[in-house]
Structure formats: C-alpha cells, structure tokens
C-alpha cells in the first residue's frame, strides 16, 4: 500500500508523521511526507529513508516573519495552493491520504484526496480544534471571541463562522482548480464525523461530543536512538541533574531577556542549567564566566529528559508528551494556540506548574520552579510516566492498513 502523510506546521506537526511513516514502512508500505521544506525536517525524514515533498514556504521563515493577523486569508490561499500542487502529484496512485497540520493545509490535502478518489483521514495532535460542549474554541488572531458570551455551543458556532470567513474563499479557489465545488462548512469538512486524535488518553482525555466519533490512537512517538553529544554527556556527569530550558519553535519575541531570566531563576534554586537555542536563537552571556550552564542545539529529548531535574518549555504537544513520558517535572510557559491547554493539563495532573502568561520574570519563573522541583511533584511525575502509552503510531498504522475509520472516496464529511 502507498500512503501520503500531509501537514504544514512546526516540528511538532512533522515529528509525529515521522513516527507513523516508520511504522507503516515496517509493515511494507510505501510512504511520502508532504511538509514544509525546512532542512531539519528533510534531514530527520531522510534518516529513515522517507522522502519529503516540500510544500509551501519554510515554516521557520514564516514563524520568524510574524505575518499580521490580517494576512491570514492570503496565507491560507498560499497553503491551499501549495497542497493542491504538491499533494496531487505525490498522491497519484496512492491508497490513503493522511491530512493534519494547519486547517487550510488539511483542507487542501483532503480536497486532493476527494478529487483523486482516494481514501483519507483527518488527524489532530490536540483536541482543541474538535467542537465540544466541555470547552470553548481557540480564538484566531485578529478575531477574539466575544468576552460576554459563555455558552460554548454559541462560541463554537462563531468559530465555524470565523473559519469560513478566513479560509472559505481560499478553499473554494483551490477546489475550483481541482474541478470540485465549494463547501458550505470548512471546519466541518476538515474534521468530518470520525476524526483521529493522536494524543495520549491520560494526558489528554477525550470526553466525547455530539456528532463526533473520535478515534484516539495515542500519541505518535518513535524511539529515538540518537546518542547525546559528548559535551552534554560530560556536563550531565559532572554534577547534579540540571534544569532544561527550551522553547522549541517559539520565537519568544516578548521575552528578549528570557535566557538571563532562566539562568538567574535556575541558579536561585541551586541548580545547573541546560539552555536550548531553539528558533528563538537563545544564547548564554559570554561574559558570565561560570561553568554551571551549557547551551545546546537540537538533540534527543527522550534520552535527555529522564536525566534532568525539570523541563521548562513552551507547552507544545510533543514536548509535553515526551517530558511526561520521561517522568520529568515540568514548567510550561505557554506562548500561543494549544499551549495554555497543555500547561493546564500538566498542572492538573500534578506533574508540574503552569506559568501564568507567556513572559517569565525572575519571580514568576522561580515560583514555578519551586513547584516543579518539589519532592511531591517529582514523585507524581514518575507515577504518571508509567501510564503514558507508547504504541500510538503502531495503532495508527494498524488502523490505516486495515482501512478502519477512513473516509471513503467522494463521500462528503
């Protein structure tokens, strides 16, 4: 069988597809991944012999450019056009298209599958895009939810209107290029009636919603066998477990002094520090002169997180799951989108602290670290770690190969 896995987003959107691609290939399937053409994504996939079909602009370049909210429709049009072009070519003769990532990109990939008569599935790596009476939707930039409205069903109706206003015209244009009619409900088209939720049931329990038969597979994780750099190994062996601080693909524009804040807050607790450079291009003060801090680049979090005293991060789904699975206490400093949700889950499970807001100060980060570094939090984190599923990608591959839960060709959502 042949599969096309399509996404547009940051590392957290691509890494799960790496895990799924590997599990499908182990079972004899042919796999292509359509994703942003960033060098680190291509290198990661190439390490497993999976070809990357580049779609759209570099995700990192787009993040660093910080386009204004008013440009969302224009950006959506480019994403959908890129999906139509790249996925159409990649998916010819394939058996299944797996669509995830930014909603316009998923809409474009699903439209290509519809046009080619290929089965498909819509996947999300966090449940906040799935309508539920349990909680309100996420607000789109430039389109805040009305502050006086508290009825979640009303808010989800407004969300559907916002999605149509932002992305409807772009999707209609993309579908017209495929010879397809427009859709009346863009969000409903992408989600369908049986979406997949690729998250851990303990960390992210799905409580159900009318009209949705959600398939929760578990998070798509892949054992990472890469060794840690020799310099990092030497640092870890030279003293007590350090605190890791890293914000992944977040640019941290509102926190210009976050590296200095992290160093001071961690030292205040008598701990050493690992600072990850990330897309914010963080750095250590070259004039500090002390040897209790180390700057690191992209590396194996699975191997590292079990050896640190705590993990301070932005709250991406992948980082949160990896830290939880490693039994590492966490401080989540949420920046955007679903990250406040993951911060709340970490705090709610008692495995760490949710920082109040995206901009840490010495006082606020020190207080959060006090919670994370407490013996009670450490014990709870180790306990919860034993409950995290590790077979999500394997389960997803099984469902795909057996055709379970897929949209049939030309069947509207």
Short mmCIF file of C-alpha atoms in Angstrom, two decimals:
data_model
loop_
_atom_site.label_atom_id
_atom_site.label_comp_id
_atom_site.label_asym_id
_atom_site.label_seq_id
_atom_site.Cartn_x
_atom_site.Cartn_y
_atom_site.Cartn_z
CA UNK A 1 0.00 0.00 0.00
CA UNK A 2 1.01 3.60 -0.62
CA UNK A 3 0.39 6.45 1.83
CA UNK A 4 0.80 10.21 1.64
CA UNK A 5 1.11 11.98 5.00
CA UNK A 6 0.47 15.71 4.65
CA UNK A 7 1.00 18.58 7.08
CA UNK A 8 2.03 22.19 7.40
CA UNK A 9 3.42 23.46 10.69
CA UNK A 10 6.41 23.35 13.02
CA UNK A 11 8.49 20.44 14.33
CA UNK A 12 5.58 19.34 16.49
CA UNK A 13 3.46 18.81 13.38
CA UNK A 14 6.14 16.92 11.46
CA UNK A 15 7.68 14.66 14.11
CA UNK A 16 4.52 12.55 14.64
CA UNK A 17 4.41 11.86 10.91
CA UNK A 18 7.99 10.59 11.10
CA UNK A 19 6.85 8.04 13.70
CA UNK A 20 3.84 6.99 11.63
CA UNK A 21 5.92 6.75 8.44
CA UNK A 22 8.40 4.44 10.15
CA UNK A 23 5.67 2.16 11.49
CA UNK A 24 3.99 1.97 8.08
CA UNK A 25 7.27 1.19 6.32
CA UNK A 26 7.97 -1.60 8.82
CA UNK A 27 4.80 -3.22 7.52
CA UNK A 28 5.87 -2.96 3.89
CA UNK A 29 4.03 0.23 2.95
CA UNK A 30 5.40 2.98 0.72
CA UNK A 31 5.23 6.42 2.35
CA UNK A 32 5.74 10.01 1.28
CA UNK A 33 5.50 13.02 3.59
CA UNK A 34 4.33 16.40 2.32
CA UNK A 35 5.56 19.09 4.73
CA UNK A 36 7.38 22.44 4.84
CA UNK A 37 10.76 22.29 3.06
CA UNK A 38 12.82 23.10 6.16
CA UNK A 39 16.25 21.46 6.20
CA UNK A 40 15.83 19.88 9.64
CA UNK A 41 12.56 18.22 8.60
CA UNK A 42 14.14 16.81 5.44
CA UNK A 43 17.16 15.57 7.37
CA UNK A 44 15.01 13.89 10.02
CA UNK A 45 12.90 12.06 7.42
CA UNK A 46 15.92 11.15 5.29
CA UNK A 47 17.40 9.40 8.32
CA UNK A 48 14.60 6.84 7.97
CA UNK A 49 14.59 6.71 4.17
CA UNK A 50 11.31 8.63 3.89
CA UNK A 51 11.16 11.20 1.06
CA UNK A 52 9.98 14.73 1.86
CA UNK A 53 7.84 16.54 -0.69
CA UNK A 54 8.28 20.22 0.15
CA UNK A 55 5.05 22.22 0.44
CA UNK A 56 4.84 25.98 0.84
CA UNK A 57 7.41 28.28 2.43
CA UNK A 58 9.83 27.35 5.19
CA UNK A 59 7.92 27.01 8.46
CA UNK A 60 10.77 28.63 10.37
CA UNK A 61 10.99 31.56 7.95
CA UNK A 62 7.24 32.11 8.22
CA UNK A 63 7.39 32.00 12.03
CA UNK A 64 10.25 34.50 12.12
CA UNK A 65 8.45 36.81 9.67
CA UNK A 66 5.43 37.00 12.03
CA UNK A 67 2.82 37.97 9.41
CA UNK A 68 -0.02 40.14 10.79
CA UNK A 69 -3.44 38.60 11.51
CA UNK A 70 -4.88 40.48 8.52
CA UNK A 71 -2.76 38.30 6.22
CA UNK A 72 -4.35 35.02 7.36
CA UNK A 73 -6.65 34.64 4.30
CA UNK A 74 -3.76 35.36 1.94
CA UNK A 75 -1.53 32.91 3.80
CA UNK A 76 -4.31 30.30 3.70
CA UNK A 77 -4.62 30.71 -0.05
CA UNK A 78 -0.89 30.02 -0.47
CA UNK A 79 -1.06 26.97 1.79
CA UNK A 80 -4.04 25.50 -0.04
CA UNK A 81 -2.50 26.17 -3.45
CA UNK A 82 0.71 24.51 -2.31
CA UNK A 83 -1.19 21.46 -1.08
CA UNK A 84 -3.15 21.20 -4.32
CA UNK A 85 0.04 21.24 -6.35
CA UNK A 86 2.27 19.03 -4.21
CA UNK A 87 -0.21 16.52 -2.82
CA UNK A 88 -1.87 15.98 -6.20
CA UNK A 89 1.44 14.85 -7.64
CA UNK A 90 2.51 12.87 -4.57
CA UNK A 91 -0.84 11.12 -4.12
CA UNK A 92 -1.38 9.82 -7.65
CA UNK A 93 -1.85 6.07 -7.34
CA UNK A 94 -1.72 6.10 -3.53
CA UNK A 95 -4.22 4.33 -1.28
CA UNK A 96 -4.67 6.76 1.63
CA UNK A 97 -4.02 10.45 2.35
CA UNK A 98 -3.45 11.39 6.00
CA UNK A 99 -4.15 15.11 6.48
CA UNK A 100 -3.10 17.15 9.50
CA UNK A 101 -1.43 20.44 10.45
CA UNK A 102 -2.81 23.93 9.85
CA UNK A 103 -6.52 23.80 8.99
CA UNK A 104 -6.18 25.32 5.49
CA UNK A 105 -3.42 22.84 4.62
CA UNK A 106 -5.51 19.92 5.83
CA UNK A 107 -8.47 21.21 3.83
CA UNK A 108 -6.32 21.34 0.70
CA UNK A 109 -4.96 17.82 1.18
CA UNK A 110 -8.43 16.37 1.83
CA UNK A 111 -9.73 18.09 -1.31
CA UNK A 112 -6.96 16.48 -3.35
CA UNK A 113 -7.89 13.07 -1.93
CA UNK A 114 -11.52 13.74 -2.82
CA UNK A 115 -10.59 14.70 -6.37
CA UNK A 116 -8.39 11.62 -6.85
CA UNK A 117 -10.92 9.26 -5.32
CA UNK A 118 -8.51 8.26 -2.55
CA UNK A 119 -9.48 7.34 0.98
CA UNK A 120 -8.40 9.83 3.63
CA UNK A 121 -8.35 10.62 7.33
CA UNK A 122 -8.18 13.91 9.22
CA UNK A 123 -5.87 13.88 12.26
CA UNK A 124 -5.28 16.40 15.03
CA UNK A 125 -2.49 16.41 17.61
CA UNK A 126 -4.60 18.31 20.14
CA UNK A 127 -8.33 18.20 20.75
CA UNK A 128 -8.95 21.96 20.90
CA UNK A 129 -9.98 22.08 17.23
CA UNK A 130 -12.73 19.49 17.85
CA UNK A 131 -16.08 21.08 18.83
CA UNK A 132 -17.08 20.09 22.35
CA UNK A 133 -19.58 21.43 24.89
CA UNK A 134 -16.85 20.93 27.51
CA UNK A 135 -14.81 23.98 26.46
CA UNK A 136 -14.68 27.00 24.15
CA UNK A 137 -12.75 27.05 20.86
CA UNK A 138 -9.40 28.71 20.36
CA UNK A 139 -9.60 32.26 19.08
CA UNK A 140 -7.99 33.10 15.75
CA UNK A 141 -5.57 36.06 15.64
CA UNK A 142 -7.49 39.24 14.99
CA UNK A 143 -10.82 37.57 15.72
CA UNK A 144 -11.25 37.40 19.51
CA UNK A 145 -14.24 35.59 20.94
CA UNK A 146 -16.91 37.89 22.42
CA UNK A 147 -15.97 38.37 26.10
CA UNK A 148 -19.58 38.36 27.28
CA UNK A 149 -20.51 35.04 25.65
CA UNK A 150 -20.06 31.98 27.87
CA UNK A 151 -22.23 29.40 26.10
CA UNK A 152 -19.72 27.03 24.45
CA UNK A 153 -22.16 25.92 21.75
CA UNK A 154 -22.66 29.54 20.70
CA UNK A 155 -18.89 30.08 20.70
CA UNK A 156 -18.33 27.01 18.51
CA UNK A 157 -20.92 28.35 16.06
CA UNK A 158 -18.99 31.61 15.97
CA UNK A 159 -15.80 29.64 15.42
CA UNK A 160 -17.31 27.96 12.36
CA UNK A 161 -18.26 31.38 11.00
CA UNK A 162 -14.73 32.68 11.61
CA UNK A 163 -13.18 29.68 9.84
CA UNK A 164 -15.44 30.20 6.83
CA UNK A 165 -14.65 33.93 6.74
CA UNK A 166 -10.90 33.37 6.98
CA UNK A 167 -10.45 30.33 4.77
CA UNK A 168 -13.66 29.76 2.77
CA UNK A 169 -12.74 31.80 -0.29
CA UNK A 170 -9.23 30.36 -0.45
CA UNK A 171 -10.54 26.81 -0.21
CA UNK A 172 -13.20 27.46 -2.84
CA UNK A 173 -10.49 28.71 -5.22
CA UNK A 174 -8.30 25.69 -4.53
CA UNK A 175 -11.18 23.28 -5.00
CA UNK A 176 -12.23 25.00 -8.23
CA UNK A 177 -8.74 24.36 -9.60
CA UNK A 178 -9.41 20.67 -8.90
CA UNK A 179 -12.82 20.78 -10.54
CA UNK A 180 -14.61 20.49 -7.18
CA UNK A 181 -17.49 22.57 -5.81
CA UNK A 182 -17.06 24.78 -2.73
CA UNK A 183 -18.01 23.50 0.72
CA UNK A 184 -20.52 25.20 2.99
CA UNK A 185 -18.71 24.47 6.26
CA UNK A 186 -14.90 24.50 6.06
CA UNK A 187 -14.32 23.33 9.64
CA UNK A 188 -16.89 20.55 9.31
CA UNK A 189 -15.33 19.45 6.04
CA UNK A 190 -11.88 19.14 7.59
CA UNK A 191 -12.99 17.41 10.79
CA UNK A 192 -15.57 15.08 9.27
CA UNK A 193 -17.59 12.82 11.52
CA UNK A 194 -14.75 10.49 12.54
CA UNK A 195 -11.54 12.47 13.12
CA UNK A 196 -8.47 10.92 14.67
CA UNK A 197 -6.94 12.33 17.85
CA UNK A 198 -3.26 11.39 18.13
CA UNK A 199 -2.74 12.19 21.81
CA UNK A 200 -2.26 10.20 25.00
CA UNK A 201 -5.56 9.36 26.75
CA UNK A 202 -4.18 10.10 30.24
CA UNK A 203 -2.50 13.36 29.35
CA UNK A 204 -5.32 14.42 27.02
CA UNK A 205 -8.58 12.55 27.81
CA UNK A 206 -11.34 12.86 25.20
CA UNK A 207 -14.72 13.16 26.91
CA UNK A 208 -16.92 12.93 23.85
CA UNK A 209 -19.02 15.38 21.85
CA UNK A 210 -22.29 15.07 19.93
CA UNK A 211 -21.86 14.10 16.29
CA UNK A 212 -18.19 13.13 16.56
CA UNK A 213 -16.90 9.57 16.68
CA UNK A 214 -13.33 10.41 17.65
CA UNK A 215 -10.66 7.72 17.23
CA UNK A 216 -7.95 8.34 19.87
CA UNK A 217 -4.87 6.40 18.89
CA UNK A 218 -2.38 7.60 21.49
CA UNK A 219 0.47 9.97 20.66
CA UNK A 220 2.61 9.10 17.65
CA UNK A 221 6.03 8.59 19.20
CA UNK A 222 9.16 6.98 17.85
CA UNK A 223 12.00 5.66 19.99
CA UNK A 224 14.94 7.98 19.46
CA UNK A 225 18.23 6.08 19.43
CA UNK A 226 20.48 9.08 18.78
CA UNK A 227 23.26 9.45 21.37
CA UNK A 228 23.62 12.69 23.27
CA UNK A 229 26.62 14.85 22.27
CA UNK A 230 29.81 14.07 24.14
CA UNK A 231 29.98 17.55 25.63
CA UNK A 232 26.47 17.22 27.00
CA UNK A 233 27.22 13.79 28.45
CA UNK A 234 30.25 15.23 30.22
CA UNK A 235 28.16 18.10 31.60
CA UNK A 236 25.47 15.72 32.90
CA UNK A 237 28.09 13.54 34.60
CA UNK A 238 29.84 16.50 36.21
CA UNK A 239 27.15 17.32 38.77
CA UNK A 240 23.55 17.06 39.92
CA UNK A 241 20.79 16.86 37.28
CA UNK A 242 20.33 20.27 35.65
CA UNK A 243 17.14 22.09 34.68
CA UNK A 244 16.43 22.08 30.93
CA UNK A 245 15.01 25.30 29.44
CA UNK A 246 13.91 25.37 25.81
CA UNK A 247 11.05 26.82 23.81
CA UNK A 248 11.27 24.86 20.57
CA UNK A 249 9.91 26.69 17.56
CA UNK A 250 8.61 29.67 19.55
CA UNK A 251 10.36 32.96 18.64
CA UNK A 252 9.88 34.41 22.20
CA UNK A 253 9.64 37.97 20.84
CA UNK A 254 8.00 39.29 24.00
CA UNK A 255 10.76 37.81 26.19
CA UNK A 256 14.01 39.31 24.95
CA UNK A 257 15.73 38.59 28.26
CA UNK A 258 14.35 35.08 28.75
CA UNK A 259 17.80 33.47 28.72
CA UNK A 260 19.04 35.75 31.52
CA UNK A 261 15.81 35.20 33.48
CA UNK A 262 16.19 31.43 33.14
CA UNK A 263 19.81 31.44 34.28
CA UNK A 264 19.04 33.55 37.35
CA UNK A 265 15.90 31.63 38.32
CA UNK A 266 17.55 28.23 37.98
CA UNK A 267 20.61 29.35 39.93
CA UNK A 268 18.33 30.68 42.67
CA UNK A 269 17.27 27.08 43.25
CA UNK A 270 20.88 25.91 43.39
CA UNK A 271 20.59 24.09 40.06
CA UNK A 272 22.65 23.92 36.89
CA UNK A 273 21.08 24.83 33.55
CA UNK A 274 20.80 23.42 30.04
CA UNK A 275 19.62 26.17 27.66
CA UNK A 276 18.31 25.12 24.24
CA UNK A 277 18.95 27.60 21.45
CA UNK A 278 15.69 26.83 19.55
CA UNK A 279 14.06 29.02 16.92
CA UNK A 280 14.36 31.98 19.34
CA UNK A 281 18.14 31.66 18.91
CA UNK A 282 18.73 31.92 22.66
CA UNK A 283 22.28 32.29 23.94
CA UNK A 284 24.21 32.46 27.18
CA UNK A 285 26.03 35.56 28.38
CA UNK A 286 29.63 35.03 27.14
CA UNK A 287 30.91 37.21 29.98
CA UNK A 288 29.20 35.23 32.74
CA UNK A 289 32.32 33.13 33.33
CA UNK A 290 30.63 30.32 35.28
CA UNK A 291 30.53 26.67 34.24
CA UNK A 292 27.08 25.74 35.59
CA UNK A 293 25.28 26.42 32.29
CA UNK A 294 25.50 24.77 28.87
CA UNK A 295 23.98 25.88 25.57
CA UNK A 296 22.59 23.02 23.43
CA UNK A 297 21.05 22.67 20.00
CA UNK A 298 18.56 20.16 18.60
CA UNK A 299 19.01 16.81 20.34
CA UNK A 300 17.35 13.65 21.62
CA UNK A 301 14.78 14.76 24.22
CA UNK A 302 13.84 11.18 25.03
CA UNK A 303 17.38 10.43 26.13
CA UNK A 304 17.80 13.74 27.95
CA UNK A 305 14.56 14.41 29.81
CA UNK A 306 14.88 11.42 32.11
CA UNK A 307 18.22 12.83 33.33
CA UNK A 308 17.19 16.39 34.23
CA UNK A 309 15.65 17.86 37.38
CA UNK A 310 12.87 19.62 35.45
CA UNK A 311 11.90 20.70 31.94
CA UNK A 312 10.89 24.32 31.28
CA UNK A 313 9.23 24.57 27.88
CA UNK A 314 6.56 26.23 25.76
CA UNK A 315 3.92 23.52 26.01
CA UNK A 316 3.89 22.02 22.54
CA UNK A 317 2.06 18.70 22.40
CA UNK A 318 5.18 16.74 21.51
CA UNK A 319 7.44 18.26 24.16
CA UNK A 320 4.74 17.91 26.82
CA UNK A 321 4.21 14.25 25.97
CA UNK A 322 7.94 13.47 25.86
CA UNK A 323 8.56 15.14 29.22
CA UNK A 324 5.55 13.38 30.76
CA UNK A 325 6.67 10.02 29.44
CA UNK A 326 10.17 10.63 30.83
CA UNK A 327 8.80 11.37 34.30
CA UNK A 328 10.37 14.84 34.31
CA UNK A 329 8.62 17.58 36.34
CA UNK A 330 7.62 20.45 34.06
CA UNK A 331 7.18 24.21 33.98
CA UNK A 332 5.08 25.15 30.96
CA UNK A 333 5.39 28.76 29.76
CA UNK A 334 2.65 28.79 27.09
CA UNK A 335 3.06 31.12 24.14
CA UNK A 336 0.12 30.51 21.80
CA UNK A 337 -2.57 28.23 20.40
CA UNK A 338 -3.00 24.97 22.33
CA UNK A 339 -0.09 25.59 24.70
CA UNK A 340 -2.18 27.05 27.58
CA UNK A 341 -4.26 23.86 27.41
CA UNK A 342 -1.19 21.65 27.84
CA UNK A 343 0.01 23.89 30.67
CA UNK A 344 -3.31 23.32 32.39
CA UNK A 345 -3.11 19.57 31.89
CA UNK A 346 0.39 19.46 33.39
CA UNK A 347 -0.75 21.43 36.43
CA UNK A 348 -3.99 19.47 36.71
CA UNK A 349 -2.15 16.15 36.76
CA UNK A 350 0.21 17.46 39.43
CA UNK A 351 3.30 16.82 37.29
CA UNK A 352 4.44 20.43 37.08
CA UNK A 353 3.46 24.07 37.05
CA UNK A 354 1.56 26.21 34.55
CA UNK A 355 3.26 29.59 34.22
CA UNK A 356 0.81 32.49 34.17
CA UNK A 357 1.31 34.05 30.75
CA UNK A 358 3.98 33.88 28.04
CA UNK A 359 6.57 36.23 29.54
CA UNK A 360 8.51 34.84 32.51
CA UNK A 361 10.17 37.08 35.07
CA UNK A 362 12.70 36.07 37.68
CA UNK A 363 9.99 35.99 40.34
CA UNK A 364 7.39 34.12 38.29
CA UNK A 365 9.79 31.51 36.92
CA UNK A 366 11.39 30.98 40.33
CA UNK A 367 7.98 30.36 41.86
CA UNK A 368 7.01 27.90 39.13
CA UNK A 369 10.31 26.07 39.51
CA UNK A 370 9.63 25.81 43.24
CA UNK A 371 6.52 23.78 42.42
CA UNK A 372 8.20 21.66 39.77
CA UNK A 373 11.27 20.85 41.87
CA UNK A 374 9.30 19.81 44.96
CA UNK A 375 9.55 16.14 46.01
CA UNK A 376 5.78 15.71 45.67
CA UNK A 377 5.79 16.88 42.05
CA UNK A 378 8.75 14.67 41.23
CA UNK A 379 7.05 11.61 42.69
CA UNK A 380 3.81 12.36 40.86
CA UNK A 381 5.64 12.88 37.55
CA UNK A 382 7.31 9.49 37.87
CA UNK A 383 3.98 7.84 38.67
CA UNK A 384 2.14 9.38 35.71
CA UNK A 385 5.02 8.47 33.37
CA UNK A 386 4.18 4.77 33.77
CA UNK A 387 0.69 5.35 32.33
CA UNK A 388 1.71 7.03 29.04
CA UNK A 389 1.05 4.86 26.00
CA UNK A 390 3.92 4.20 23.63
CA UNK A 391 2.03 2.37 20.87
CA UNK A 392 0.11 5.27 19.28
CA UNK A 393 1.94 5.21 15.93
CA UNK A 394 1.71 1.41 15.83
CA UNK A 395 -2.03 1.58 16.45
CA UNK A 396 -2.48 4.27 13.80
CA UNK A 397 -0.54 2.20 11.26
CA UNK A 398 -2.72 -0.81 12.04
CA UNK A 399 -5.90 1.20 11.52
CA UNK A 400 -4.62 2.64 8.24
CA UNK A 401 -3.56 -0.73 6.87
CA UNK A 402 -6.90 -2.30 7.76
CA UNK A 403 -8.86 0.70 6.43
CA UNK A 404 -10.55 1.38 9.78
CA UNK A 405 -12.08 4.83 10.29
CA UNK A 406 -11.22 6.24 6.85
CA UNK A 407 -13.29 8.49 4.65
CA UNK A 408 -14.35 6.70 1.51
CA UNK A 409 -13.70 8.41 -1.84
CA UNK A 410 -16.14 11.16 -2.83
CA UNK A 411 -18.11 10.84 0.40
CA UNK A 412 -18.76 14.29 1.87
CA UNK A 413 -17.83 14.88 5.51
#
